[in-house]
Short mmCIF file of C-alpha atoms in Angstrom, two decimals:
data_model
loop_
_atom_site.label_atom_id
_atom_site.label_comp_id
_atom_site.label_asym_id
_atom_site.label_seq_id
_atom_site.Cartn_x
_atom_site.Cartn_y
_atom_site.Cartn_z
CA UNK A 1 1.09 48.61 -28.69
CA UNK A 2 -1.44 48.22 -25.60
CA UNK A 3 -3.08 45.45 -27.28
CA UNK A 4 0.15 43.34 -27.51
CA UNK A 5 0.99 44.52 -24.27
CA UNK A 6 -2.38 43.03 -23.10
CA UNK A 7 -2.08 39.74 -25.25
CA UNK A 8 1.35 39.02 -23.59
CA UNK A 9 0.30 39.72 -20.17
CA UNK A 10 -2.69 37.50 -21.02
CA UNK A 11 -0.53 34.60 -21.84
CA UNK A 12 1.89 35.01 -18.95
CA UNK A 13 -1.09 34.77 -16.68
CA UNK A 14 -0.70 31.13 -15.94
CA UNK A 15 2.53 31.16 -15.08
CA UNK A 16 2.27 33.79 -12.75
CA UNK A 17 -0.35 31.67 -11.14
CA UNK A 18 1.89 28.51 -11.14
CA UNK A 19 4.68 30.89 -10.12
CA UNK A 20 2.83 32.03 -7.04
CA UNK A 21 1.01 28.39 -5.74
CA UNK A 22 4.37 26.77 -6.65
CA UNK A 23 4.78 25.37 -2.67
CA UNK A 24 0.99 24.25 -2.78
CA UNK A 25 1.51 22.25 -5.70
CA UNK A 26 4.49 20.73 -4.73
CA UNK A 27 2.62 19.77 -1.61
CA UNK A 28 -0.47 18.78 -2.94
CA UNK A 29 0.31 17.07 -6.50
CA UNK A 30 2.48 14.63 -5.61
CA UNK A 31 0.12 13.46 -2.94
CA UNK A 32 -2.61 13.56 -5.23
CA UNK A 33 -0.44 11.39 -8.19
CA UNK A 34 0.18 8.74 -5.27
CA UNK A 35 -3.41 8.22 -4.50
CA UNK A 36 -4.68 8.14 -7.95
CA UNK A 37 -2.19 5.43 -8.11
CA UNK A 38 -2.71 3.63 -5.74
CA UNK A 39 -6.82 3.85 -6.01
CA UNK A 40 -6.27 3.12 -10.07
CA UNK A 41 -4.18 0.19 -10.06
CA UNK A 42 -5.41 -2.70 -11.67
CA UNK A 43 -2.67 -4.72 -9.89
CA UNK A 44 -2.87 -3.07 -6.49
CA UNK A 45 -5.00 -3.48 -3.37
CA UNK A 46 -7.72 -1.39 -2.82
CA UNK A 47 -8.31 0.32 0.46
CA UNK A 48 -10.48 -1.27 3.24
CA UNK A 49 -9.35 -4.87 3.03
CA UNK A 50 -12.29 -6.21 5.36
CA UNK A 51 -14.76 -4.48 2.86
CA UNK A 52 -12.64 -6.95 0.14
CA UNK A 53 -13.10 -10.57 2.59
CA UNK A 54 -17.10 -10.01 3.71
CA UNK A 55 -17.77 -13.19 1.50
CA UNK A 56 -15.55 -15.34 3.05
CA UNK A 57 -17.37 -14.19 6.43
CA UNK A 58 -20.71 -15.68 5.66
CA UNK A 59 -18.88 -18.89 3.03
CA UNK A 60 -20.70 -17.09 0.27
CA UNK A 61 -17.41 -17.62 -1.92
CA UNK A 62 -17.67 -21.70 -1.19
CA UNK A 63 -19.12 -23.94 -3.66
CA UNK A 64 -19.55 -27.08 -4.27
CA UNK A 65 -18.63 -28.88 -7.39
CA UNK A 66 -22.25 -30.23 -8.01
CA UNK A 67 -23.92 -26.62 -6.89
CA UNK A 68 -22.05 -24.69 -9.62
CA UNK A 69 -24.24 -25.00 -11.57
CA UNK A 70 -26.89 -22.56 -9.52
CA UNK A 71 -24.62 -20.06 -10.10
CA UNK A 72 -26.05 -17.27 -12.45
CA UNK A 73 -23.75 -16.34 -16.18
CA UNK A 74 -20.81 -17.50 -18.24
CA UNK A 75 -18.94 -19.38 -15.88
CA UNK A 76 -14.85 -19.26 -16.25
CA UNK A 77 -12.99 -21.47 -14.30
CA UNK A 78 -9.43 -21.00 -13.09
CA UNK A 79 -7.58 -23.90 -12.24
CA UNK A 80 -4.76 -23.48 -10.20
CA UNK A 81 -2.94 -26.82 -10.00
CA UNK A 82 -2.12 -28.75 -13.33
CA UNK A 83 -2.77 -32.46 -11.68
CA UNK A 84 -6.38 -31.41 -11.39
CA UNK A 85 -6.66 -29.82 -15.29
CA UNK A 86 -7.66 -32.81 -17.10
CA UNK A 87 -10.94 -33.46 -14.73
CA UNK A 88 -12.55 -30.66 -16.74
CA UNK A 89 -11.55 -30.61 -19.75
CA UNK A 90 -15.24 -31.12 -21.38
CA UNK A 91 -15.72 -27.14 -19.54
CA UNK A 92 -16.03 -24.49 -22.08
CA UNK A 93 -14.41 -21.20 -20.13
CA UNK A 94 -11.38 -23.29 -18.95
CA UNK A 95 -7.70 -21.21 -18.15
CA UNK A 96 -5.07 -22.93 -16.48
CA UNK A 97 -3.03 -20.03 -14.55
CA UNK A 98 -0.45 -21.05 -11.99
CA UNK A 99 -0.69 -19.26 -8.93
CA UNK A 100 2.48 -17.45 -9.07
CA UNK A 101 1.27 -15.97 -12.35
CA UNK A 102 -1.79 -15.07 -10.69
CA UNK A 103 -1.76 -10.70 -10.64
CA UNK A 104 -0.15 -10.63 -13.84
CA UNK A 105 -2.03 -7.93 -15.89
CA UNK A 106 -3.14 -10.42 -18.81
CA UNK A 107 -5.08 -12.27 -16.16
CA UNK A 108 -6.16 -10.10 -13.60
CA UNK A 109 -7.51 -8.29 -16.69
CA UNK A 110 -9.63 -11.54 -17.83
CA UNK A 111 -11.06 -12.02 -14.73
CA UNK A 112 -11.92 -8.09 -14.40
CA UNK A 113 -13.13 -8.24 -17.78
CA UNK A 114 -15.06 -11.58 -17.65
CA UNK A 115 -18.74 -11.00 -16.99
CA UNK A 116 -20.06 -14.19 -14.81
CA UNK A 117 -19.26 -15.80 -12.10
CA UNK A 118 -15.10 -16.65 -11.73
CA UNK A 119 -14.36 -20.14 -10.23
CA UNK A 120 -11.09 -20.96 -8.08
CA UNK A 121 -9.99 -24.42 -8.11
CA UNK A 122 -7.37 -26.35 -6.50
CA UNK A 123 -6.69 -29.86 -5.11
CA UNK A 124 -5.35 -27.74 -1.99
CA UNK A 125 -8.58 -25.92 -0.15
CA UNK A 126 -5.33 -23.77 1.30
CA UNK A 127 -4.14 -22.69 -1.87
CA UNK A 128 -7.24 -21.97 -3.38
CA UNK A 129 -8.39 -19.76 0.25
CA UNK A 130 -5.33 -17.61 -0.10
CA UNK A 131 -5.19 -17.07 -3.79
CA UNK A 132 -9.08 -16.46 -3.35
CA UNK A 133 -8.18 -13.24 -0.96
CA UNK A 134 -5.13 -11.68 -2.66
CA UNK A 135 -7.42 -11.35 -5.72
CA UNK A 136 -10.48 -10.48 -4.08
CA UNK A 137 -8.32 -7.80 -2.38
CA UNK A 138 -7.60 -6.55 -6.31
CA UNK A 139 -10.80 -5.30 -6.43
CA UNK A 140 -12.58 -8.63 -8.07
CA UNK A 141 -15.59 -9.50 -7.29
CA UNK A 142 -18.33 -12.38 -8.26
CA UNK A 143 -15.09 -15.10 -7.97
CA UNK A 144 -15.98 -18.04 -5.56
CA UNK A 145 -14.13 -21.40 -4.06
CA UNK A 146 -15.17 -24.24 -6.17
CA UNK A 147 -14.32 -27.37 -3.88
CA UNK A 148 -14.58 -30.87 -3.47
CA UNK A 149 -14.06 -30.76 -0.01
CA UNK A 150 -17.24 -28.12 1.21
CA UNK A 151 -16.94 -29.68 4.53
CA UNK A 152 -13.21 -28.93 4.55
CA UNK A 153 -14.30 -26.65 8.00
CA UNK A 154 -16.57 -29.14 9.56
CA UNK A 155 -14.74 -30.62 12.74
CA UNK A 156 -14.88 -34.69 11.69
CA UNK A 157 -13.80 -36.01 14.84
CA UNK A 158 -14.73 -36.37 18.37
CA UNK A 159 -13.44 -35.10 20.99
CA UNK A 160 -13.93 -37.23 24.41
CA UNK A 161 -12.71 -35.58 27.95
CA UNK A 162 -11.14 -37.38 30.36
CA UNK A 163 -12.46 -37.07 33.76
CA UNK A 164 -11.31 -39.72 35.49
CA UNK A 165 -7.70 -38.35 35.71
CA UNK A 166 -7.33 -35.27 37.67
CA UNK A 167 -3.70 -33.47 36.64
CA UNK A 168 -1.25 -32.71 39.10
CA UNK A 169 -0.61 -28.91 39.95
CA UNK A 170 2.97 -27.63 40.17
CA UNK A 171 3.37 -25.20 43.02
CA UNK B 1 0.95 35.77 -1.80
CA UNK B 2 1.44 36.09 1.62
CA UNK B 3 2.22 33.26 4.18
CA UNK B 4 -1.33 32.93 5.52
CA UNK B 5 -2.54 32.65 2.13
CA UNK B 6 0.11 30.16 1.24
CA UNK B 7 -1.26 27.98 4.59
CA UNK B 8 -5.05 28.08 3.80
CA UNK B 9 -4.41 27.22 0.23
CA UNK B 10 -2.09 23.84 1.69
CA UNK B 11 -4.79 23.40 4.29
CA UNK B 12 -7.30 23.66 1.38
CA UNK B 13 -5.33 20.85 -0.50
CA UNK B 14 -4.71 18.70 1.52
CA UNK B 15 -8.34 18.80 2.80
CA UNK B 16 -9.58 18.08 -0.73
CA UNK B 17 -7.08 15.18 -0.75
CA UNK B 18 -8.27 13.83 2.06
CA UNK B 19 -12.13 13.86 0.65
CA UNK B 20 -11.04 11.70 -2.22
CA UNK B 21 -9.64 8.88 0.12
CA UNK B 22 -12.21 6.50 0.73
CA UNK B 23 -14.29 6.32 3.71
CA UNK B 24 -12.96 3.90 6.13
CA UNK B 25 -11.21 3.34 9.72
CA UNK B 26 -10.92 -0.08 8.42
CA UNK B 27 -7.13 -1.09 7.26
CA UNK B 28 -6.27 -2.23 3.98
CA UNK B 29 -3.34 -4.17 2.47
CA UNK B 30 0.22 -2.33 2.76
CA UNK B 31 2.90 -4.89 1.50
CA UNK B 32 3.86 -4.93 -2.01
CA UNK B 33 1.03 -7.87 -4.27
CA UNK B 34 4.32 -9.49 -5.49
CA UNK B 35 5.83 -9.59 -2.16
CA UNK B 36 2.23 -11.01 -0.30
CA UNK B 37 2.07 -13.34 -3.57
CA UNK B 38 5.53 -15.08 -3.36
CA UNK B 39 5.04 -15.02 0.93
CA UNK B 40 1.54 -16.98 0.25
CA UNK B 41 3.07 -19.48 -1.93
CA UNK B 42 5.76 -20.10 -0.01
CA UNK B 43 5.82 -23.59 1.65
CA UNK B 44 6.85 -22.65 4.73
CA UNK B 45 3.64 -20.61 5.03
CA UNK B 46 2.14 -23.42 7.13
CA UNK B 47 3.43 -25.69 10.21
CA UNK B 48 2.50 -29.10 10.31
CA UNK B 49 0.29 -30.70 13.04
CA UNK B 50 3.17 -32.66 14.48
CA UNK B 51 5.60 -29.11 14.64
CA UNK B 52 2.71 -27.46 16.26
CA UNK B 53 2.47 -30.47 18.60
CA UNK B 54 6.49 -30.46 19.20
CA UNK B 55 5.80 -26.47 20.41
CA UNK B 56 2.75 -27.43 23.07
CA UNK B 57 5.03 -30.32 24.34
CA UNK B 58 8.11 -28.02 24.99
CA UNK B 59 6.57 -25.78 26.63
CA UNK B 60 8.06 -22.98 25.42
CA UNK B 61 5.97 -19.69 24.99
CA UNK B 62 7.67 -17.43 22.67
CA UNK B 63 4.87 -18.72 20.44
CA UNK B 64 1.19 -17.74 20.25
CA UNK B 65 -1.71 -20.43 18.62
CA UNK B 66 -4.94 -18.48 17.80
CA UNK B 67 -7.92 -20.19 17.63
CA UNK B 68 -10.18 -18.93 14.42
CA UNK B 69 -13.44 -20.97 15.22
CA UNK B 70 -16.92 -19.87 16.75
CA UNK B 71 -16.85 -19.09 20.80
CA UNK B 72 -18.47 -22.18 21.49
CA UNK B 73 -16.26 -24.42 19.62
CA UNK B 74 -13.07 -23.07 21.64
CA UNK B 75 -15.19 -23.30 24.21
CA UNK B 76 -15.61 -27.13 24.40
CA UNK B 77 -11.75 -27.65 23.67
CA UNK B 78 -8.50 -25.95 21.95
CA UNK B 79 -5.18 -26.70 21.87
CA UNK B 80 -3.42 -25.38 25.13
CA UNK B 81 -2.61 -22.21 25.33
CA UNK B 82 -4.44 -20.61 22.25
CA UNK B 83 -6.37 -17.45 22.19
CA UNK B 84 -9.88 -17.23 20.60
CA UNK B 85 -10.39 -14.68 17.79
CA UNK B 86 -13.32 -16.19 15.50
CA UNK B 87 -12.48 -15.54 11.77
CA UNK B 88 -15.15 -13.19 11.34
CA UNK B 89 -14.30 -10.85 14.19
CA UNK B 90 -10.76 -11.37 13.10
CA UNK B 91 -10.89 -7.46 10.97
CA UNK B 92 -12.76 -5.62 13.52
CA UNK B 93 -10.23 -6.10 16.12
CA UNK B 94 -6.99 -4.60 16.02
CA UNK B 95 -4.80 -6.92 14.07
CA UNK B 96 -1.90 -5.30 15.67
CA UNK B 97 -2.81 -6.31 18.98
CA UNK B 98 -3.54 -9.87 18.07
CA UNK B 99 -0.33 -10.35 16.29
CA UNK B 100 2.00 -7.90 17.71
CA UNK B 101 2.03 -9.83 21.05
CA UNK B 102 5.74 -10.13 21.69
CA UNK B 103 5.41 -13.53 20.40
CA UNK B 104 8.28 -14.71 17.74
CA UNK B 105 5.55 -16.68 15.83
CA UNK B 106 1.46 -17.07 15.50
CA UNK B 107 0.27 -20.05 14.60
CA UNK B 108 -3.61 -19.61 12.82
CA UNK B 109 -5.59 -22.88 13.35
CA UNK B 110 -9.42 -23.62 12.63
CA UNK B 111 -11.23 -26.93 12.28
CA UNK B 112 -9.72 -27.26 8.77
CA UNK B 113 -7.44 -24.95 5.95
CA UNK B 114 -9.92 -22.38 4.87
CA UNK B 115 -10.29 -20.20 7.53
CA UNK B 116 -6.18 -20.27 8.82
CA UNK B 117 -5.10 -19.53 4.99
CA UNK B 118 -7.47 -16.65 4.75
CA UNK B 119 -6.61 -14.97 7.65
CA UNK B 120 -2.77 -15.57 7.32
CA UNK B 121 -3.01 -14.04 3.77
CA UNK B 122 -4.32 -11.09 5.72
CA UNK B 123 -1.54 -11.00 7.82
CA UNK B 124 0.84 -11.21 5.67
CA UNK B 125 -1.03 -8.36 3.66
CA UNK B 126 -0.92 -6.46 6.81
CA UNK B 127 3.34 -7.40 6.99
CA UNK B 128 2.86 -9.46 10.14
CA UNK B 129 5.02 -11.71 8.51
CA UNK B 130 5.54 -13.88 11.88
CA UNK B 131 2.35 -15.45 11.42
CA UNK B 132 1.88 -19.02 9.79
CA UNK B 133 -1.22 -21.47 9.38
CA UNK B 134 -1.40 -24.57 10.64
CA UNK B 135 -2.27 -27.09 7.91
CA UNK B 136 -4.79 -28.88 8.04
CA UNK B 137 -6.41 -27.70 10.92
CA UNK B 138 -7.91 -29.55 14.31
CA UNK B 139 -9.14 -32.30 12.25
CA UNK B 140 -5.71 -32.74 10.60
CA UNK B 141 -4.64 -32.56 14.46
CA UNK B 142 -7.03 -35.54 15.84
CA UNK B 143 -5.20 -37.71 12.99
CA UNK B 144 -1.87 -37.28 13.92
CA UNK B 145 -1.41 -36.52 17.42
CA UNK B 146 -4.67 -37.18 19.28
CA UNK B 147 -5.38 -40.77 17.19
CA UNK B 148 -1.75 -41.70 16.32
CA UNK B 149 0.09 -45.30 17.68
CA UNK B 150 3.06 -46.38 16.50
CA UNK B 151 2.74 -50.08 15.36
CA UNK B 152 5.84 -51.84 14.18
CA UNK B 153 8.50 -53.44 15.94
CA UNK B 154 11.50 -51.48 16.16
CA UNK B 155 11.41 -47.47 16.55
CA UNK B 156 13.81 -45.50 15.04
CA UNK B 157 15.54 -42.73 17.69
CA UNK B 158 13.51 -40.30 15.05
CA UNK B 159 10.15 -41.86 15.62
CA UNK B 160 10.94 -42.22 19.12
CA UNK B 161 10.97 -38.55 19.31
CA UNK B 162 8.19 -37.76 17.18
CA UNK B 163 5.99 -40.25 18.70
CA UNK B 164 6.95 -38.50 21.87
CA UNK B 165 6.25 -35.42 21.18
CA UNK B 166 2.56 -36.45 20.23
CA UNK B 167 2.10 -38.67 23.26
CA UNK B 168 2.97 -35.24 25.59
CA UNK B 169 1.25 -32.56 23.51
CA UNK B 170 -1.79 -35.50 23.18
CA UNK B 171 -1.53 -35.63 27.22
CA UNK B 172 -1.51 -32.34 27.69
CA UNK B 173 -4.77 -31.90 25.32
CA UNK B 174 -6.75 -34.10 26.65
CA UNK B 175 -5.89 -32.63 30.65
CA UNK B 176 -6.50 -29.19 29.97
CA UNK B 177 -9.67 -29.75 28.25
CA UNK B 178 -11.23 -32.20 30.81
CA UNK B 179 -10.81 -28.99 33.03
CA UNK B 180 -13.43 -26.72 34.20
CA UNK B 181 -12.84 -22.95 32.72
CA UNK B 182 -11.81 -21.25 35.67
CA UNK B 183 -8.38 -24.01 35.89
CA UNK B 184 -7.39 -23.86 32.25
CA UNK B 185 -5.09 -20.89 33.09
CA UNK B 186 -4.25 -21.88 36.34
CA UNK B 187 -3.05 -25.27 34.72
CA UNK B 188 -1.11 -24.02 31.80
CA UNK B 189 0.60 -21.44 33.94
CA UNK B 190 1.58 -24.81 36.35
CA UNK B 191 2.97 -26.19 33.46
CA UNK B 192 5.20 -23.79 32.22
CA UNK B 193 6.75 -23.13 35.97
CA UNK B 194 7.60 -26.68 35.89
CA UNK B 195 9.12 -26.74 32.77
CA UNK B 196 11.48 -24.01 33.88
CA UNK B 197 12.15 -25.83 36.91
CA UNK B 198 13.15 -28.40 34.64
CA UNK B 199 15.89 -26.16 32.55
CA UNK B 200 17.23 -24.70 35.71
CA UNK B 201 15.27 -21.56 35.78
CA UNK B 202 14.46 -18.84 38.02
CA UNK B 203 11.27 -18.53 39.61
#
């Protein structure tokens, strides 16, 4: 009789431990659930978002079309734009994803999964800067700017002041 | 259990919680990737040269230009009235006090589109969602209002307008930077006292 006693008192053990943390873990768990989330999430952002745009900092993401070739590993190349698809066709990695299909999970999950270097490319340098940070704020890394237009942030004109004019002051 | 039990076990929670959050003061995307995806693709994401230029000429400051490129580079000229935040430094300060400035809009400009579309992805990732990029940058902004002339015969009330609007924001370029430093301010702040002088304004 003890021994069943025992055995039963044995099995109701954990629920007289759930029983008695039951405010602590309705506190704590669903906090915890939410940041496992949100740290998990293929599709999310990850914390830190500066951490995410240090490349675009130093240009490290930029390249130019005849310089991709420096870059180290199986190259795949994401064109954004379908005007510009048929200038590489002869390219053997080659997806055409339009940027409004960009974080689905099938492709955010090729370009987590791909091991090499990830090309952007677009006729717009715009487009291809701001799809460049919402992935890179994904959590993907090793994915560059591949451009025609490297000098896009060079200033191409000049600038000449004009001193001989002085302006007029309203007082 | 008794209540001070119940508190140091929370307190205990929570503090292992907090461990497992990543190290960093630094802020990270809060809007919703569909919703920063859809705002990024958006058109009206970026103003044109020639709106931008229709804003400087008016006068009006319930908008706010900020100027992405190096020190030196605002330095030798900007476009009037725009504050200096290099894209580099633009994390490490306080986003909310560069775009929470009482301003309706922002306007993001740097010599060309990389730089403004970064940073107003950012922004938009942050929900500042009054902040636009200006396309094409300064060099699209030397094309069409510093260099532009209107050749043709007749003018249109339209182009009459637009051409306008260039010739004043092109003017008031080309003063403000011929200026030493210390009278940029002094200048713009001229400017904007006669423009209210104009509309029948208080002092």
């Amino acid at each position: 009789m003890t021994v069943v006693a025992s055995n039963l008192q044995k099995r109701n053990y954990p629920m007289k431990i759930l029983k008695k943390y039951i405010i602590v873990i309705a506190i704590a768990l669903p906090a915890l659930i939410l940041i496992t989330i949100k740290t998990f999430n293929a599709a999310g952002f990850k914390y830190d978002a500066k951490r995410w745009s240090i490349p675009s900092f130093n240009g490290s993401n930029l390249v130019s079309i005849s310089d991709t070739g420096k870059l180290q590993g199986d190259k795949l190349l994401v064109i954004l734009d379908k005007e510009t698809e048929g200038e590489f066709m002869t390219s053997a990695h080659i997806v055409m994803i339009p940027p409004g299909a960009i974080l689905e999970k099938q492709h955010l999950r090729l370009m987590r999964e791909h091991k090499g270097p990830i090309l952007l490319f677009s006729a717009d340098p715009g487009l291809s800067a701001r799809v460049w940070m919402i992935i890179s704020q994904t959590g993907i890394t090793n994915i560059y700017i591949m451009t025609s237009h490297i000098d896009n942030e060079i200033f191409k004109s000049r600038f000449r002041p004009d001193t001989v004019t002085g302006p007029e002051f309203t007082n | 259990m008794n209540p001070r039990e119940k508190l140091s076990a929370i307190l205990i929670s929570l503090g292992l919680i907090l461990a497992l959050l990543p190290l960093s003061s630094n802020r990270s995307f809060n809007a919703r990737p569909e919703k920063v995806l859809e705002e990024i693709l958006d058109p009206e994401i970026t103003v044109t040269a020639d709106q931008t230029a229709r804003l400087v000429a008016s006068g009006d400051n319930s908008f706010q230009l900020i100027d992405l490129r190096s020190r030196e580079e605002f330095r030798a000229f900007n476009i009037p009235g725009s504050v200096n935040i290099p894209y580099n430094e633009f994390l490490d300060t306080d986003p909310h006090q560069i775009l929470k400035n009482g301003k309706s809009i922002n306007i993001l400009y740097s010599n060309g589109d990389i730089y403004s579309n970064y940073a107003v992805t950012i922004a938009r990732g942050l929900r500042y969602n009054n902040t636009f990029a200006m396309k094409g940058g300064l060099n699209e902004w030397f094309n069409t209002v510093m260099n532009s002339a209107f050749s043709g015969e007749r003018i249109s009330a339209r182009e009459n307008a637009l051409y306008e609007a260039r010739f004043r924001a092109r003017k008031l370029f080309t003063e403000i930077n011929s200026l030493p430093d210390s009278l940029k301010q002094k200048f713009i702040e001229s400017k904007r006292l006669a423009a209210k002088k104009l509309d029948g304004g208080c002092e």
